[in-house]
Coordinates of N, CA, C and O in Angstrom, one line a residue:
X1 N 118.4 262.0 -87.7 CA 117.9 260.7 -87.4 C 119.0 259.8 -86.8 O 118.8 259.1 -85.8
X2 N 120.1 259.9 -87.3 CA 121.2 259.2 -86.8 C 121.9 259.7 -84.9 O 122.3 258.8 -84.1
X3 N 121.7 261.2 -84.6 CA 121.4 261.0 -83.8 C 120.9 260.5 -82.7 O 121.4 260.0 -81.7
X4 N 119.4 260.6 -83.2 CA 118.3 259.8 -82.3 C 118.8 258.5 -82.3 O 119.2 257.9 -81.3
X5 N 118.9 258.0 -83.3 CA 119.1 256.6 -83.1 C 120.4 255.8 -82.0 O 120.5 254.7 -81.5
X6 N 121.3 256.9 -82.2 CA 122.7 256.7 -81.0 C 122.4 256.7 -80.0 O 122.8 255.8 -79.3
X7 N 121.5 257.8 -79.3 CA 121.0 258.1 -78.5 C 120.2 257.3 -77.7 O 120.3 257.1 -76.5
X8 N 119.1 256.3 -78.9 CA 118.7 255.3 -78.2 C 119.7 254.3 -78.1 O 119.7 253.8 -76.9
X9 N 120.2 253.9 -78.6 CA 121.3 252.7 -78.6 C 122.3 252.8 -77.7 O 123.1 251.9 -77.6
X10 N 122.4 253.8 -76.9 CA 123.4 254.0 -75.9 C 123.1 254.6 -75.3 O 123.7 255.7 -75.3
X11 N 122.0 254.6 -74.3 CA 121.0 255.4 -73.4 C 122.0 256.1 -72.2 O 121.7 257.1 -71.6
X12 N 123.4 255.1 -72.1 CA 124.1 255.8 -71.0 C 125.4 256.8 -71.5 O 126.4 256.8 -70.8
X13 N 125.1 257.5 -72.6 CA 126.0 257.8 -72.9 C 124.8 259.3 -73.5 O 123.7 259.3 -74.1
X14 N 125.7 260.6 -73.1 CA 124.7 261.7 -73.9 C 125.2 262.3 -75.2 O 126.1 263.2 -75.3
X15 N 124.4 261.5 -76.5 CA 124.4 261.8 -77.8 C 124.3 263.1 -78.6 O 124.7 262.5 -79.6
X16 N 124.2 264.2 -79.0 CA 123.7 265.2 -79.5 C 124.0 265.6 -80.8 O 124.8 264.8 -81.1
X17 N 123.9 266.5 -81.8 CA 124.5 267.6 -83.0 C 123.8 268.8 -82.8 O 122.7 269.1 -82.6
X18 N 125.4 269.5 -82.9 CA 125.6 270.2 -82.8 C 125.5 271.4 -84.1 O 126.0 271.0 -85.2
X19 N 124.8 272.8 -83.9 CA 125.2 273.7 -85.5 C 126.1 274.8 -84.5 O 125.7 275.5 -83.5
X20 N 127.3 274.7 -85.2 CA 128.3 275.9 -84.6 C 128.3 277.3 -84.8 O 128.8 278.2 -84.1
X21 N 127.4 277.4 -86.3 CA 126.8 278.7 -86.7 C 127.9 279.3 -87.8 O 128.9 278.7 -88.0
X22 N 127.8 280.1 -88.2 CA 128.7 280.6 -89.7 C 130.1 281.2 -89.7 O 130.2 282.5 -89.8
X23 N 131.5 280.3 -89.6 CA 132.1 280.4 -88.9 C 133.6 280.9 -90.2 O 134.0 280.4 -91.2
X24 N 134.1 281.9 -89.4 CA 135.6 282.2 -90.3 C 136.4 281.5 -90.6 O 137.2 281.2 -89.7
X25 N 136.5 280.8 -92.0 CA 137.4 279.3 -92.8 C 137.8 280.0 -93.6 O 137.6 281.1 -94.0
X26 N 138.7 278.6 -94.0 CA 139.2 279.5 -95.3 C 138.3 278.4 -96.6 O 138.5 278.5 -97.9
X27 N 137.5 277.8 -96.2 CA 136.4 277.1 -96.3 C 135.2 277.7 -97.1 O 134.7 277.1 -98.1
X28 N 135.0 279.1 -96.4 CA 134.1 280.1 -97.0 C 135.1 281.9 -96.8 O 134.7 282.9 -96.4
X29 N 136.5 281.5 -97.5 CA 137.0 282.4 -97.7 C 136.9 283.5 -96.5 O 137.0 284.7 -96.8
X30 N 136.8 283.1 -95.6 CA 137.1 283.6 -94.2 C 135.4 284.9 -94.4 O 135.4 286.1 -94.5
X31 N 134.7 284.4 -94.4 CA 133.3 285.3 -94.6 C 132.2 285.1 -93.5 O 131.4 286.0 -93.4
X32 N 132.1 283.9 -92.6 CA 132.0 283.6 -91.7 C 131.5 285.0 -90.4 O 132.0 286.2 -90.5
X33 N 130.9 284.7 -89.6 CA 131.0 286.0 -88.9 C 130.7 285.4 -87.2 O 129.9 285.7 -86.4
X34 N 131.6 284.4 -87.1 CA 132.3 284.1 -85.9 C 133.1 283.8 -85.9 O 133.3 282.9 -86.7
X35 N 134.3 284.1 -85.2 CA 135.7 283.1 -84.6 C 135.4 282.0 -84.6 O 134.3 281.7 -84.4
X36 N 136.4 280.9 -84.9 CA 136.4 279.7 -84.6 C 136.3 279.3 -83.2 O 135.9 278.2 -82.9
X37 N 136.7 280.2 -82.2 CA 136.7 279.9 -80.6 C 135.0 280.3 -80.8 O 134.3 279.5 -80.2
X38 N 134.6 280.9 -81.0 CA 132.8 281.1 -80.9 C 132.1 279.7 -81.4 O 131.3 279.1 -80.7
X39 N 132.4 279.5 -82.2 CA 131.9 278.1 -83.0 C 132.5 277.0 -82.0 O 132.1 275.8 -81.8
X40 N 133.3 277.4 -81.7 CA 133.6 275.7 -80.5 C 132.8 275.8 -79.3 O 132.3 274.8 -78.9
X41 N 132.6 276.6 -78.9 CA 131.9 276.9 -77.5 C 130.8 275.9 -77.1 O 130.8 275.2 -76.1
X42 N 129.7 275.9 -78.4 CA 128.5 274.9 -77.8 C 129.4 273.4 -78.0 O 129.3 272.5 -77.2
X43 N 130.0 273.2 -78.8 CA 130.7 271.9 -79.2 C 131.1 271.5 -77.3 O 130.5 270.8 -76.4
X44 N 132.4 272.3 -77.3 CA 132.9 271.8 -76.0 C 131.7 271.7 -74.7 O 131.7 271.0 -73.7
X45 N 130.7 272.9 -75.2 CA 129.4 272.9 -73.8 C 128.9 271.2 -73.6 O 128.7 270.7 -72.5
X46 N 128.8 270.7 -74.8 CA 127.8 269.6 -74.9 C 128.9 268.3 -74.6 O 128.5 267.3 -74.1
X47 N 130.3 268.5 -74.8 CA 131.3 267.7 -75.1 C 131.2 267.3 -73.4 O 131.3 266.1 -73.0
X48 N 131.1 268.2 -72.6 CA 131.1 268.3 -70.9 C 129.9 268.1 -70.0 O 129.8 268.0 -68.7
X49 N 128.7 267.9 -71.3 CA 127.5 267.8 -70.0 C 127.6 266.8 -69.5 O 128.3 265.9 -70.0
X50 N 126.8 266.6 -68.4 CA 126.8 265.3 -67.3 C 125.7 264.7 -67.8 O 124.9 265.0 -68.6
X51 N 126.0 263.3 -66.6 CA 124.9 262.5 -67.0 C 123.4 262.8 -67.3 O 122.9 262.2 -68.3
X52 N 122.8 263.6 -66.6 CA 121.4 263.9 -66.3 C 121.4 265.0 -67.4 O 120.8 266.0 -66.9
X53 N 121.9 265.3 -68.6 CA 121.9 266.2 -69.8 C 121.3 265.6 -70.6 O 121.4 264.4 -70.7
X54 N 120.5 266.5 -71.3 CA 119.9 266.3 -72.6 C 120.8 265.0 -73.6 O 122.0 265.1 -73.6
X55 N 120.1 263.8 -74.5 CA 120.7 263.0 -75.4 C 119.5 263.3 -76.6 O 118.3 263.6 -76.6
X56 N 120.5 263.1 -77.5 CA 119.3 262.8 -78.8 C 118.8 264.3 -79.6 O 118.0 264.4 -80.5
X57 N 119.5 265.3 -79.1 CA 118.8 266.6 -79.4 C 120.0 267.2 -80.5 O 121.1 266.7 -81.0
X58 N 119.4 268.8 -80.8 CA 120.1 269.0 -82.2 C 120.4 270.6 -81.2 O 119.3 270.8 -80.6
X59 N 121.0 271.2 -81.1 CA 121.6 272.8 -80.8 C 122.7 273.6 -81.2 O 123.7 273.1 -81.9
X60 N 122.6 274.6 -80.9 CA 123.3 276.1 -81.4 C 123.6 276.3 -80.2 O 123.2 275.4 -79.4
X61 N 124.3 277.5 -79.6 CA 124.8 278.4 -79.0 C 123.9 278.7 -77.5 O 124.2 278.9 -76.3
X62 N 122.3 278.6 -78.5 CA 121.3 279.2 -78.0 C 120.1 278.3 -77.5 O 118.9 278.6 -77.4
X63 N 120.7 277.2 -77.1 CA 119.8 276.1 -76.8 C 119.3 275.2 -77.8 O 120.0 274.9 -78.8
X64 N 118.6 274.8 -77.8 CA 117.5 273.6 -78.7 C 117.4 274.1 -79.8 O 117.3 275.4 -79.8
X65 N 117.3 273.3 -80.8 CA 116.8 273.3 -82.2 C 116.1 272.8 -83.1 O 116.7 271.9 -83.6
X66 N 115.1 273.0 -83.5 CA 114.1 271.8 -83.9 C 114.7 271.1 -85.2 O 115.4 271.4 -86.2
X67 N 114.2 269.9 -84.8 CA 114.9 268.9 -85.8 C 114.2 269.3 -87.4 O 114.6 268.7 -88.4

């Protein structure tokens, strides 16, 4: 919700959250079954979209995710 709501509140700016997916920490005793470079990937994807990109939405790796 807190996204959505940024999202509207700053219509020129593109809002999103992100899930990076289950990632090797020492957090979850390194059990994880991605690299931390795999788990950044959608972060930095979204960190770089342009203006005309999706705001307000929730994704993985793998596109959209239902709220």
């Amino acid at each position: 919700m807190l996204t959505v709501q940024y999202a509207k509140a700053f219509p020129e700016m593109r809002i999103n959250s992100v899930e990076p997916g289950f990632i090797k920490t020492d957090l979850n005793d390194n059990t994880g079954t991605q690299t931390v470079e795999q788990g950044a990937e959608i972060v930095v994807r979204l960190a770089q979209i342009g203006p005309d990109g999706p705001t307000g939405g929730y994704f993985d790796a793998n596109g959209p995710l239902p709220w």
